[in-house]
mmCIF file of C-alpha atoms in Angstrom:
data_model
loop_
_atom_site.group_PDB
_atom_site.id
_atom_site.type_symbol
_atom_site.label_atom_id
_atom_site.label_comp_id
_atom_site.label_asym_id
_atom_site.label_seq_id
_atom_site.Cartn_x
_atom_site.Cartn_y
_atom_site.Cartn_z
ATOM 1 C CA ASN U 1432 22.225 -5.422 -10.151
ATOM 2 C CA GLY U 1433 22.160 -5.105 -13.935
ATOM 3 C CA LEU U 1434 18.601 -3.737 -14.104
ATOM 4 C CA THR U 1435 17.823 -0.671 -16.144
ATOM 5 C CA PRO U 1436 16.346 2.152 -14.026
ATOM 6 C CA MET U 1437 12.647 2.812 -13.669
ATOM 7 C CA LEU U 1438 11.801 6.263 -15.028
ATOM 8 C CA VAL U 1439 8.886 8.410 -13.882
ATOM 9 C CA LEU U 1440 7.597 10.630 -16.688
ATOM 10 C CA VAL U 1441 5.010 13.400 -16.350
ATOM 11 C CA ASP U 1442 3.713 14.694 -19.674
ATOM 12 C CA GLY U 1443 6.704 13.122 -21.391
ATOM 13 C CA VAL U 1444 9.277 14.794 -19.130
ATOM 14 C CA GLU U 1445 11.496 12.692 -16.860
ATOM 15 C CA VAL U 1446 11.012 13.674 -13.204
ATOM 16 C CA GLY U 1447 12.921 10.859 -11.534
ATOM 17 C CA ARG U 1448 14.671 7.527 -11.969
ATOM 18 C CA TYR U 1449 14.891 4.804 -9.348
ATOM 19 C CA LEU U 1450 15.410 1.094 -8.849
ATOM 20 C CA ASP U 1451 11.620 0.747 -8.565
ATOM 21 C CA THR U 1452 8.553 2.948 -8.078
ATOM 22 C CA SER U 1453 4.844 2.774 -7.439
ATOM 23 C CA GLN U 1454 2.463 4.280 -9.963
ATOM 24 C CA PRO U 1455 2.478 8.097 -9.842
ATOM 25 C CA VAL U 1456 -0.785 9.841 -8.948
ATOM 26 C CA PHE U 1457 -2.134 13.365 -9.425
ATOM 27 C CA SER U 1458 -3.822 15.621 -6.880
ATOM 28 C CA ARG U 1459 -7.468 16.574 -7.392
ATOM 29 C CA ASP U 1460 -6.492 20.017 -8.707
ATOM 30 C CA GLN U 1461 -3.900 18.407 -11.048
ATOM 31 C CA ARG U 1462 -1.130 20.598 -9.603
ATOM 32 C CA HIS U 1463 0.782 17.946 -7.673
ATOM 33 C CA THR U 1464 2.158 14.460 -8.225
ATOM 34 C CA ALA U 1465 3.285 11.775 -5.804
ATOM 35 C CA TRP U 1466 4.748 8.275 -5.842
ATOM 36 C CA LEU U 1467 6.806 5.891 -3.707
ATOM 37 C CA ALA U 1468 10.325 4.936 -4.750
ATOM 38 C CA GLU U 1469 13.199 2.701 -3.747
ATOM 39 C CA ASP U 1470 16.855 2.707 -4.683
ATOM 40 C CA SER U 1471 19.224 -0.176 -4.058
ATOM 41 C CA GLY U 1472 20.103 -0.237 -0.361
ATOM 42 C CA GLY U 1473 18.182 2.945 0.384
ATOM 43 C CA PRO U 1474 15.010 3.547 2.393
ATOM 44 C CA LEU U 1475 11.509 3.674 0.964
ATOM 45 C CA THR U 1476 10.755 7.284 0.056
ATOM 46 C CA LEU U 1477 7.603 9.246 -0.652
ATOM 47 C CA ILE U 1478 8.197 11.608 -3.558
ATOM 48 C CA ARG U 1479 5.968 14.668 -3.936
ATOM 49 C CA ASP U 1480 6.421 16.980 -6.901
ATOM 50 C CA GLY U 1481 9.782 15.368 -7.660
ATOM 51 C CA ALA U 1482 11.297 15.909 -4.192
ATOM 52 C CA VAL U 1483 11.579 13.555 -1.215
ATOM 53 C CA ALA U 1484 8.723 14.353 1.156
ATOM 54 C CA ARG U 1485 9.291 11.531 3.675
ATOM 55 C CA THR U 1486 11.397 8.429 4.227
ATOM 56 C CA PHE U 1487 10.231 5.236 5.901
ATOM 57 C CA PRO U 1488 12.672 3.128 7.946
ATOM 58 C CA ALA U 1489 12.418 -0.621 7.396
ATOM 59 C CA PRO U 1490 11.020 -2.687 10.269
ATOM 60 C CA VAL U 1491 13.327 -4.664 12.533
ATOM 61 C CA THR U 1492 11.841 -8.139 12.333
ATOM 62 C CA THR U 1493 12.174 -10.785 15.024
ATOM 63 C CA ILE U 1494 10.763 -14.250 15.612
ATOM 64 C CA ASP U 1495 8.137 -12.694 17.883
ATOM 65 C CA ARG U 1496 7.458 -9.817 15.476
ATOM 66 C CA PRO U 1497 7.819 -10.970 11.865
ATOM 67 C CA VAL U 1498 7.004 -8.696 8.917
ATOM 68 C CA SER U 1499 6.728 -10.061 5.394
ATOM 69 C CA GLU U 1500 9.505 -9.036 3.034
ATOM 70 C CA PRO U 1501 8.634 -7.048 -0.086
ATOM 71 C CA ILE U 1502 9.283 -8.527 -3.496
ATOM 72 C CA ARG U 1503 12.343 -6.741 -4.831
ATOM 73 C CA ARG U 1504 12.570 -5.814 -8.467
ATOM 74 C CA SER U 1505 13.945 -8.664 -10.563
ATOM 75 C CA THR U 1506 12.342 -8.057 -13.954
ATOM 76 C CA LEU U 1507 11.695 -5.233 -16.415
ATOM 77 C CA GLY U 1508 8.406 -4.507 -14.652
ATOM 78 C CA SER U 1509 7.659 -2.844 -11.312
ATOM 79 C CA ASP U 1510 7.184 -4.989 -8.219
ATOM 80 C CA MET U 1511 6.334 -1.953 -6.080
ATOM 81 C CA ALA U 1512 3.255 -1.221 -8.177
ATOM 82 C CA VAL U 1513 1.427 -4.295 -6.834
ATOM 83 C CA GLN U 1514 2.592 -3.980 -3.209
ATOM 84 C CA TYR U 1515 2.385 -0.243 -2.471
ATOM 85 C CA GLN U 1516 -0.159 2.506 -3.084
ATOM 86 C CA VAL U 1517 -0.385 6.302 -2.960
ATOM 87 C CA HIS U 1518 -3.561 8.395 -3.197
ATOM 88 C CA PHE U 1519 -4.354 12.086 -2.896
ATOM 89 C CA LEU U 1520 -7.414 12.356 -0.668
ATOM 90 C CA SER U 1521 -10.178 14.851 -1.374
ATOM 91 C CA ASP U 1522 -8.720 17.288 1.190
ATOM 92 C CA GLY U 1523 -5.244 17.179 -0.376
ATOM 93 C CA ARG U 1524 -3.605 14.895 2.164
ATOM 94 C CA LEU U 1525 -1.653 11.871 0.983
ATOM 95 C CA LEU U 1526 -2.676 8.338 1.871
ATOM 96 C CA ALA U 1527 -0.036 5.675 1.277
ATOM 97 C CA LEU U 1528 0.426 1.966 1.871
ATOM 98 C CA VAL U 1529 4.086 1.722 2.903
ATOM 99 C CA ARG U 1530 6.487 -0.627 4.678
ATOM 100 C CA ASP U 1531 7.835 1.183 7.740
ATOM 101 C CA ALA U 1532 9.093 0.472 11.257
ATOM 102 C CA ALA U 1533 5.659 -0.842 12.306
ATOM 103 C CA GLY U 1534 5.182 -3.205 9.334
ATOM 104 C CA TRP U 1535 2.923 -2.713 6.309
ATOM 105 C CA THR U 1536 1.247 0.553 7.269
ATOM 106 C CA VAL U 1537 -1.621 2.608 5.884
ATOM 107 C CA ASP U 1538 -0.255 6.110 6.458
ATOM 108 C CA ARG U 1539 -2.223 9.356 6.174
ATOM 109 C CA ASP U 1540 0.101 12.366 6.095
ATOM 110 C CA GLY U 1541 2.387 10.894 8.763
ATOM 111 C CA ALA U 1542 -0.313 9.290 10.932
ATOM 112 C CA ALA U 1543 -0.615 5.505 10.914
ATOM 113 C CA LEU U 1544 -4.208 4.333 10.429
ATOM 114 C CA ALA U 1545 -3.266 0.641 10.708
ATOM 115 C CA SER U 1546 -0.216 -1.631 10.471
ATOM 116 C CA TYR U 1547 0.041 -5.291 9.479
ATOM 117 C CA ALA U 1548 2.597 -8.087 9.577
ATOM 118 C CA SER U 1549 1.876 -9.190 6.019
ATOM 119 C CA ASN U 1550 1.092 -7.777 2.611
ATOM 120 C CA THR U 1551 -0.672 -10.458 0.589
ATOM 121 C CA ALA U 1552 1.029 -9.334 -2.619
ATOM 122 C CA SER U 1553 4.454 -9.983 -1.100
ATOM 123 C CA ARG U 1554 3.897 -12.961 1.160
ATOM 124 C CA ARG U 1555 5.886 -16.121 0.615
ATOM 125 C CA THR U 1556 3.915 -19.347 0.312
ATOM 126 C CA VAL U 1557 4.749 -23.019 0.698
ATOM 127 C CA ASP U 1558 4.511 -24.835 -2.649
ATOM 128 C CA GLY U 1559 2.373 -21.965 -3.919
ATOM 129 C CA ALA U 1560 -0.419 -22.647 -1.402
ATOM 130 C CA PRO U 1561 -1.664 -19.332 0.046
ATOM 131 C CA GLY U 1562 -3.038 -20.996 3.172
ATOM 132 C CA LEU U 1563 0.409 -22.134 4.270
ATOM 133 C CA GLY U 1564 3.554 -20.327 5.274
ATOM 134 C CA PRO U 1565 4.753 -18.180 8.163
ATOM 135 C CA PHE U 1566 2.125 -15.462 7.652
ATOM 136 C CA ALA U 1567 -0.941 -17.661 7.074
ATOM 137 C CA ALA U 1568 -2.614 -16.396 10.274
ATOM 138 C CA ALA U 1569 -0.790 -13.092 10.701
ATOM 139 C CA SER U 1570 -2.420 -9.697 10.415
ATOM 140 C CA ALA U 1571 -2.543 -8.765 6.731
ATOM 141 C CA ILE U 1572 -3.736 -6.281 4.144
ATOM 142 C CA HIS U 1573 -4.806 -6.848 0.550
ATOM 143 C CA PRO U 1574 -3.055 -3.915 -1.180
ATOM 144 C CA GLU U 1575 -5.209 -4.050 -4.300
ATOM 145 C CA SER U 1576 -8.334 -3.561 -2.176
ATOM 146 C CA LEU U 1577 -7.342 -0.132 -0.829
ATOM 147 C CA ILE U 1578 -9.566 2.557 -2.359
ATOM 148 C CA ILE U 1579 -10.634 6.091 -1.472
ATOM 149 C CA ALA U 1580 -13.884 8.022 -1.626
ATOM 150 C CA ASP U 1581 -14.236 10.699 -4.312
ATOM 151 C CA ALA U 1582 -15.588 13.519 -2.154
ATOM 152 C CA ALA U 1583 -14.392 12.683 1.380
ATOM 153 C CA PRO U 1584 -10.966 11.873 2.913
ATOM 154 C CA VAL U 1585 -11.993 8.272 3.628
ATOM 155 C CA ALA U 1586 -10.287 5.001 2.658
ATOM 156 C CA VAL U 1587 -11.398 1.381 2.899
ATOM 157 C CA TRP U 1588 -9.563 -1.921 2.432
ATOM 158 C CA TRP U 1589 -9.636 -5.634 3.278
ATOM 159 C CA GLU U 1590 -7.707 -6.564 6.426
ATOM 160 C CA ARG U 1591 -7.119 -9.715 8.442
ATOM 161 C CA GLN U 1592 -6.731 -9.676 12.174
ATOM 162 C CA SER U 1593 -3.970 -11.880 13.574
ATOM 163 C CA GLY U 1594 -4.737 -15.300 15.005
ATOM 164 C CA THR U 1595 -6.631 -17.106 12.284
ATOM 165 C CA ALA U 1596 -6.534 -17.370 8.509
ATOM 166 C CA ALA U 1597 -10.323 -17.010 8.287
ATOM 167 C CA GLN U 1598 -10.937 -13.608 9.865
ATOM 168 C CA TRP U 1599 -11.131 -11.008 7.097
ATOM 169 C CA ARG U 1600 -13.125 -7.788 7.306
ATOM 170 C CA ILE U 1601 -13.436 -4.381 5.666
ATOM 171 C CA SER U 1602 -11.591 -1.576 7.424
ATOM 172 C CA ARG U 1603 -12.596 2.067 7.130
ATOM 173 C CA ASP U 1604 -9.701 4.356 8.081
ATOM 174 C CA GLY U 1605 -8.240 1.652 10.322
ATOM 175 C CA ALA U 1606 -11.394 0.571 12.175
ATOM 176 C CA ALA U 1607 -13.905 -2.155 11.371
ATOM 177 C CA ALA U 1608 -16.445 -0.797 8.891
ATOM 178 C CA ASP U 1609 -19.151 -3.032 10.371
ATOM 179 C CA GLY U 1610 -19.557 -6.262 12.360
ATOM 180 C CA VAL U 1611 -19.151 -8.624 9.409
ATOM 181 C CA VAL U 1612 -16.235 -11.084 9.475
ATOM 182 C CA CYS U 1613 -15.568 -13.262 6.418
ATOM 183 C CA LEU U 1614 -13.800 -16.567 5.802
ATOM 184 C CA SER U 1615 -11.766 -14.913 3.055
ATOM 185 C CA ALA U 1616 -11.408 -11.554 1.351
ATOM 186 C CA TRP U 1617 -13.075 -10.883 -1.994
ATOM 187 C CA THR U 1618 -10.056 -10.386 -4.230
ATOM 188 C CA ALA U 1619 -11.666 -10.236 -7.674
ATOM 189 C CA GLN U 1620 -12.278 -6.498 -7.267
ATOM 190 C CA PRO U 1621 -11.919 -3.823 -4.569
ATOM 191 C CA PRO U 1622 -14.816 -2.829 -2.318
ATOM 192 C CA ALA U 1623 -17.260 -0.167 -3.500
ATOM 193 C CA ILE U 1624 -17.466 3.105 -1.561
ATOM 194 C CA SER U 1625 -19.898 5.986 -1.956
ATOM 195 C CA SER U 1626 -18.480 9.392 -2.880
ATOM 196 C CA ASP U 1627 -19.129 10.728 0.641
ATOM 197 C CA GLY U 1628 -17.397 7.718 2.245
ATOM 198 C CA ASN U 1629 -20.454 6.771 4.315
ATOM 199 C CA HIS U 1630 -21.519 3.613 2.462
ATOM 200 C CA ILE U 1631 -19.538 0.494 1.543
ATOM 201 C CA GLY U 1632 -20.466 -2.414 -0.692
#
C-alpha cells in the first residue's frame, strides 16, 4: 500500500512493526506491555510483551446485523489509536476495545463485557452530519470515553442503546451505571471515576 510501517518502541528498542497499532500501555508493576495491531489483510491481534496473545476475527456483517467499518490507515499517523484501546486493570487483567465477531466489543481477558454495532470514531456520516447515516440509531460506544479505575478492576464508558439516536448512558463494566439516560454523550472529556470504581461523575 506504499505506507511506511508503524514501529512500536519501548525504551528506544523496536519491539514490533505493523501496518497500524494502538498506543502501547504498561502494566501497574511496569513489567509488561500490551497493544493492539493490524497488518494488511490479517486479523486484529492483541500483543503482550511482544508476542501475539490473542487474535480477533472480524464480524460477518449483514443487512440485519451491520457493524461499522474501522478507518484503515491512510496517512503517516495511526488510525487505530483513536478507535481502539488497551488498559491493564489493577488486578493485571487486560481490558481492550476491539472489533471482533460480535462487533465493537469491550473485552476483559477474553470475556465480552459489551458489544456494539458502531464505534463513533469510525462511523461514516452523510455530508459530515453525525446525526445521519446507517448507524445513527445503532448501538454505539464512544472509544475516547473508556477509562479505568486506579485501584479496582472497573471500567466505565459512554454507550448508546439501539433504537434511537438520543439514548446515551454511562456503562460500568457493561451494565448501566445508574438510571440516567441522556440526549447525547459528553464528548469533551471522559467520565470521572473514583479510584475504587464505586463513584462516577
